[in-house]
Short mmCIF file of C-alpha atoms and ligand atoms in Angstrom, two decimals:
data_model
loop_
_atom_site.label_atom_id
_atom_site.label_comp_id
_atom_site.label_asym_id
_atom_site.label_seq_id
_atom_site.Cartn_x
_atom_site.Cartn_y
_atom_site.Cartn_z
CA MET A 6 2.30 -10.43 18.29
CA ASP A 7 -1.20 -11.32 19.33
CA GLY A 8 -2.79 -10.63 15.98
CA THR A 9 -6.21 -9.80 17.33
CA GLU A 10 -4.97 -7.08 19.70
CA GLN A 11 -2.43 -5.20 17.64
CA VAL A 12 -2.58 -2.33 15.21
CA ALA A 13 -0.29 -2.91 12.24
CA VAL A 14 0.77 -0.76 9.30
CA VAL A 15 2.28 -2.77 6.47
CA ILE A 16 4.43 -0.68 4.16
CA ASP A 17 5.38 -1.27 0.55
CA VAL A 18 6.33 1.96 -1.21
CA MET A 19 7.73 0.28 -4.33
CA ARG A 20 5.35 -0.73 -5.47
CA ALA A 21 2.45 -2.78 -4.10
CA PHE A 22 0.67 -0.20 -1.97
CA THR A 23 1.31 2.67 -4.33
CA THR A 24 -0.21 0.53 -7.08
CA ALA A 25 -3.15 -0.43 -4.83
CA ALA A 26 -3.90 3.22 -4.05
CA TRP A 27 -3.91 4.04 -7.75
CA ALA A 28 -6.24 1.11 -8.37
CA PHE A 29 -8.75 2.58 -5.91
CA HIS A 30 -8.32 5.99 -7.50
CA ARG A 31 -9.12 4.39 -10.85
CA GLY A 32 -12.37 3.05 -9.42
CA ALA A 33 -11.60 -0.39 -8.01
CA ASP A 34 -14.24 -1.51 -5.51
CA LYS A 35 -11.92 -3.76 -3.52
CA ILE A 36 -8.58 -5.57 -3.77
CA VAL A 37 -8.28 -9.20 -2.73
CA LEU A 38 -4.74 -10.05 -1.63
CA ALA A 39 -3.43 -13.42 -2.78
CA ALA A 40 -0.50 -15.37 -1.38
CA ASP A 41 0.89 -16.50 -4.72
CA GLU A 42 0.13 -16.76 -8.42
CA ASP A 43 -1.75 -20.05 -8.11
CA GLU A 44 -4.03 -18.66 -5.42
CA ALA A 45 -4.67 -15.50 -7.45
CA LEU A 46 -5.69 -17.53 -10.47
CA ALA A 47 -7.81 -19.89 -8.38
CA ILE A 48 -9.70 -16.93 -6.88
CA LYS A 49 -10.15 -15.44 -10.34
CA ALA A 50 -11.51 -18.73 -11.66
CA CYS A 51 -14.23 -18.65 -8.99
CA HIS A 52 -15.17 -15.03 -9.73
CA PRO A 53 -15.74 -14.21 -13.38
CA GLY A 54 -15.15 -10.51 -13.92
CA TRP A 55 -12.50 -10.10 -11.26
CA LEU A 56 -9.12 -8.94 -12.54
CA ALA A 57 -5.81 -10.51 -11.52
CA LEU A 58 -2.72 -8.36 -10.97
CA LYS A 59 0.83 -9.55 -10.30
CA ASP A 60 4.32 -8.16 -10.06
CA GLY A 61 6.97 -8.95 -12.60
CA ALA A 62 6.46 -9.36 -16.31
CA PRO A 63 2.96 -9.79 -17.75
CA VAL A 64 1.89 -13.46 -17.59
CA SER A 65 -0.97 -15.38 -19.17
CA GLY A 66 -4.06 -15.31 -16.97
CA PHE A 67 -3.16 -12.01 -15.34
CA ASP A 68 -4.82 -8.82 -16.51
CA LEU A 69 -2.78 -6.12 -14.80
CA VAL A 70 0.78 -5.38 -13.70
CA ASN A 71 2.04 -4.11 -10.32
CA SER A 72 3.00 -0.71 -11.68
CA PRO A 73 1.40 2.59 -10.65
CA GLY A 74 2.36 4.09 -13.99
CA LEU A 75 0.44 1.38 -15.82
CA ILE A 76 -2.49 1.17 -13.39
CA ARG A 77 -3.16 4.91 -13.60
CA GLU A 78 -4.20 4.34 -17.22
CA ALA A 79 -6.61 1.50 -16.37
CA ASP A 80 -10.38 1.85 -16.06
CA LEU A 81 -11.18 -0.15 -12.93
CA ALA A 82 -14.61 1.29 -12.19
CA ASP A 83 -16.43 -1.02 -9.76
CA ARG A 84 -14.01 -3.85 -10.49
CA THR A 85 -12.50 -6.27 -7.98
CA VAL A 86 -8.74 -6.69 -8.36
CA ILE A 87 -6.81 -9.70 -7.06
CA GLN A 88 -3.28 -8.55 -6.21
CA LYS A 89 -0.24 -10.79 -5.77
CA THR A 90 3.22 -9.31 -5.22
CA THR A 91 6.51 -10.54 -3.84
CA ALA A 92 6.70 -8.40 -0.72
CA GLY A 93 3.73 -6.15 -0.02
CA THR A 94 0.84 -8.55 -0.25
CA VAL A 95 2.77 -11.23 1.63
CA GLY A 96 3.35 -8.79 4.50
CA ALA A 97 -0.31 -7.80 4.57
CA LEU A 98 -1.46 -11.40 4.73
CA ALA A 99 0.75 -11.90 7.80
CA VAL A 100 -1.18 -9.30 9.82
CA VAL A 101 -4.65 -9.60 8.34
CA GLU A 102 -6.12 -10.76 11.65
CA ALA A 103 -4.85 -7.74 13.60
CA LYS A 104 -7.40 -5.53 15.33
CA LEU A 105 -6.60 -2.91 12.71
CA ALA A 106 -4.30 -3.55 9.73
CA LEU A 107 -3.51 -0.78 7.25
CA CYS A 108 -1.47 -1.01 4.06
CA ALA A 109 0.55 2.13 3.39
CA SER A 110 2.98 4.01 1.21
CA PHE A 111 3.84 7.68 0.80
CA VAL A 112 0.80 8.37 -1.40
CA VAL A 113 -1.55 7.63 1.51
CA ALA A 114 0.71 8.75 4.37
CA GLY A 115 -1.42 11.50 5.87
CA ALA A 116 -4.64 9.52 5.59
CA THR A 117 -2.94 6.52 7.21
CA VAL A 118 -1.92 8.62 10.20
CA ARG A 119 -5.42 10.08 10.43
CA ALA A 120 -6.89 6.58 10.39
CA LEU A 121 -4.59 5.54 13.22
CA ALA A 122 -5.48 8.61 15.25
CA ASP A 123 -9.17 8.09 14.46
CA ALA A 124 -8.90 4.54 15.83
CA GLY A 125 -7.17 5.79 18.99
CA ALA A 126 -4.17 3.63 18.23
CA ASP A 127 -1.51 4.21 20.89
CA SER A 128 0.73 1.30 19.93
CA VAL A 129 1.44 0.61 16.29
CA THR A 130 3.59 -2.09 14.71
CA PHE A 131 5.13 -0.93 11.43
CA VAL A 132 6.02 -3.72 9.02
CA ALA A 133 8.53 -2.86 6.27
CA THR A 134 8.08 -5.47 3.59
CA GLY A 135 10.81 -4.96 1.00
CA GLU A 136 14.17 -6.77 1.20
CA ASN A 137 13.11 -8.81 4.24
CA GLY A 138 12.25 -5.68 6.18
CA ARG A 139 15.39 -3.74 5.27
CA ALA A 140 14.16 -1.82 2.21
CA ALA A 141 15.26 1.80 2.55
CA GLU A 142 12.09 3.20 1.00
CA ASP A 143 9.83 1.25 3.35
CA LEU A 144 11.87 2.12 6.45
CA ALA A 145 11.86 5.80 5.45
CA CYS A 146 8.07 5.72 5.07
CA ALA A 147 7.66 3.91 8.42
CA GLU A 148 9.76 6.50 10.21
CA TYR A 149 7.87 9.32 8.50
CA LEU A 150 4.52 7.86 9.59
CA ASP A 151 5.72 7.20 13.12
CA ARG A 152 6.91 10.77 13.61
CA LEU A 153 3.75 12.22 12.08
CA LEU A 154 1.73 10.07 14.44
CA ALA A 155 3.75 11.46 17.33
CA GLY A 156 2.58 14.92 16.30
CA GLU A 157 5.77 16.26 14.77
CA ARG A 158 5.61 18.81 11.97
CA LEU A 159 7.78 17.19 9.35
CA ASP A 160 9.48 18.03 6.10
CA SER A 161 8.92 14.99 3.92
CA GLY A 162 11.98 15.86 1.82
CA PRO A 163 14.63 13.82 3.69
CA TYR A 164 12.36 10.75 3.80
CA LEU A 165 11.59 10.99 0.12
CA HIS A 166 15.28 11.38 -0.62
CA ARG A 167 16.01 8.11 1.19
CA ALA A 168 13.37 6.39 -0.93
CA ASP A 169 14.50 8.09 -4.12
CA THR A 170 18.07 6.85 -3.59
CA SER A 171 17.07 3.32 -2.52
CA PRO A 172 18.19 0.19 -4.38
CA ALA A 173 14.55 -0.41 -5.37
CA ALA A 174 14.33 3.00 -7.04
CA ASP A 175 17.66 2.36 -8.71
CA ASP A 176 16.43 -1.01 -10.01
CA LEU A 177 13.22 0.52 -11.34
CA ARG A 178 15.04 3.36 -13.08
CA GLY A 179 17.61 0.96 -14.46
CA GLY A 180 14.99 -1.31 -15.98
CA ARG A 181 15.95 -4.20 -13.70
CA ARG A 182 12.39 -4.76 -12.47
CA ARG A 183 9.96 -6.25 -14.90
CA GLY A 184 6.49 -4.85 -15.42
CA ALA A 185 7.56 -1.26 -14.89
CA HIS A 186 6.67 2.17 -16.28
CA PRO A 187 9.14 5.08 -16.47
CA ALA A 188 6.93 7.13 -14.13
CA ASP A 189 6.84 4.48 -11.36
CA VAL A 190 9.49 5.93 -9.04
CA GLY A 191 8.05 9.44 -9.24
CA LEU A 192 4.54 8.16 -8.59
CA CYS A 193 5.77 6.25 -5.52
CA LEU A 194 7.19 9.49 -4.08
CA GLU A 195 4.03 11.64 -4.26
CA VAL A 196 3.27 12.31 -0.61
CA ASP A 197 -0.45 12.45 0.18
CA ARG A 198 -1.48 12.00 -3.45
CA PHE A 199 -4.66 10.38 -2.10
CA ASP A 200 -6.92 11.22 0.84
CA PHE A 201 -7.86 7.69 1.88
CA ALA A 202 -6.10 5.06 3.97
CA MET A 203 -6.26 1.38 3.02
CA LYS A 204 -7.55 -1.22 5.48
CA VAL A 205 -7.19 -4.96 5.08
CA GLY A 206 -9.37 -7.53 6.80
CA LEU A 207 -10.88 -10.95 6.32
CA GLU A 208 -14.16 -11.20 4.40
CA GLU A 209 -15.59 -14.67 3.79
CA GLY A 210 -12.13 -16.20 4.02
CA LEU A 211 -10.46 -13.69 1.70
CA ALA A 212 -8.02 -10.92 2.65
CA VAL A 213 -9.73 -7.81 1.32
CA LEU A 214 -8.20 -4.35 1.04
CA ARG A 215 -10.57 -1.39 0.96
CA PRO A 216 -10.16 2.40 1.02
CA LEU A 217 -10.85 3.94 4.41
CA ARG A 218 -12.02 7.54 4.52
CA THR A 219 -10.88 9.44 7.59
CA ARG A 220 -11.93 12.51 9.49
CA PRO A 221 -9.66 15.41 8.40
CA ASP A 222 -9.29 16.62 12.00
CA ALA A 223 -8.49 13.22 13.50
CA VAL A 224 -4.78 13.84 14.07
CA SER A 225 -5.12 17.28 15.58
CA ALA A 226 -7.90 16.04 17.86
CA ALA A 227 -5.70 13.17 19.01
CA HIS A 228 -2.85 15.56 19.73
CA ARG A 229 -5.07 17.90 21.71
CA ALA A 230 -6.03 14.94 23.90
CA ARG A 231 -2.38 14.07 24.75
O1 LIG B 322 6.60 -5.12 -8.09
C1 LIG B 322 7.48 -4.83 -7.26
O2 LIG B 322 7.97 -3.71 -7.17
C2 LIG B 322 7.95 -5.91 -6.30
C3 LIG B 322 8.40 -7.13 -7.01
S1 LIG B 322 9.81 -6.97 -7.96
O3 LIG B 322 10.92 -6.69 -7.04
O4 LIG B 322 9.59 -5.91 -8.93
O5 LIG B 322 9.99 -8.28 -8.62
O6 LIG B 322 6.90 -6.33 -5.50
P1 LIG B 322 6.35 -5.54 -4.24
O7 LIG B 322 5.67 -6.56 -3.39
O8 LIG B 322 5.41 -4.52 -4.78
O9 LIG B 322 7.52 -4.91 -3.56
MG1 MG B 323 8.52 -3.19 -2.33
#
């Protein structure tokens, strides 16, 4: 795609963009997305006071883990977090130059759709990040967002069920993912837990994720115009 023309929504339900939303809720000012562990640590070295977060088991040099259940206990007031994960942050970096790039999960679903409507987006590319784009929880969230954007009144139940029965959820419950909290799956399935979308863009050479407040009536206004 021509990155500068497109609107992209990058989805990682379990767990990058559920964790990111919780980080903002806990006060984070911004989240810098890093391509890998080395880059995350290099960015941290240049910015004393910034906190580094990665997926997997806790590792020396990193301050936080990619787990909503753990992040919800953290005091991140006015802090900058550098996030590196296997799937979500990699997907976001791939579309960071798009005209509008949002990072999404179920916890910011409604706000994401409002942000798209607010921007007048009539063509949206959804990017499922898990399992090379085949992750059931990400595809369920993408379909949910797409149908909401089309103006359908939806029961989230069937979409959440697909995510709840996904291999990722099974791995988390079974303790096969490192750096996890028992509440992680449940926290990833809280639809509209937060009222902000999350927008990523380039700032001084860094990919920066920030909360994006939306107009509550944006979707209904967009539908009236169709
Ligand atoms: O932290 C996660 O859930 C995954 C990595 S792993 O499968 O647990 O190793 O990363 P994400 O990019 O959030 O899907
Ligand atoms: Mg994932």
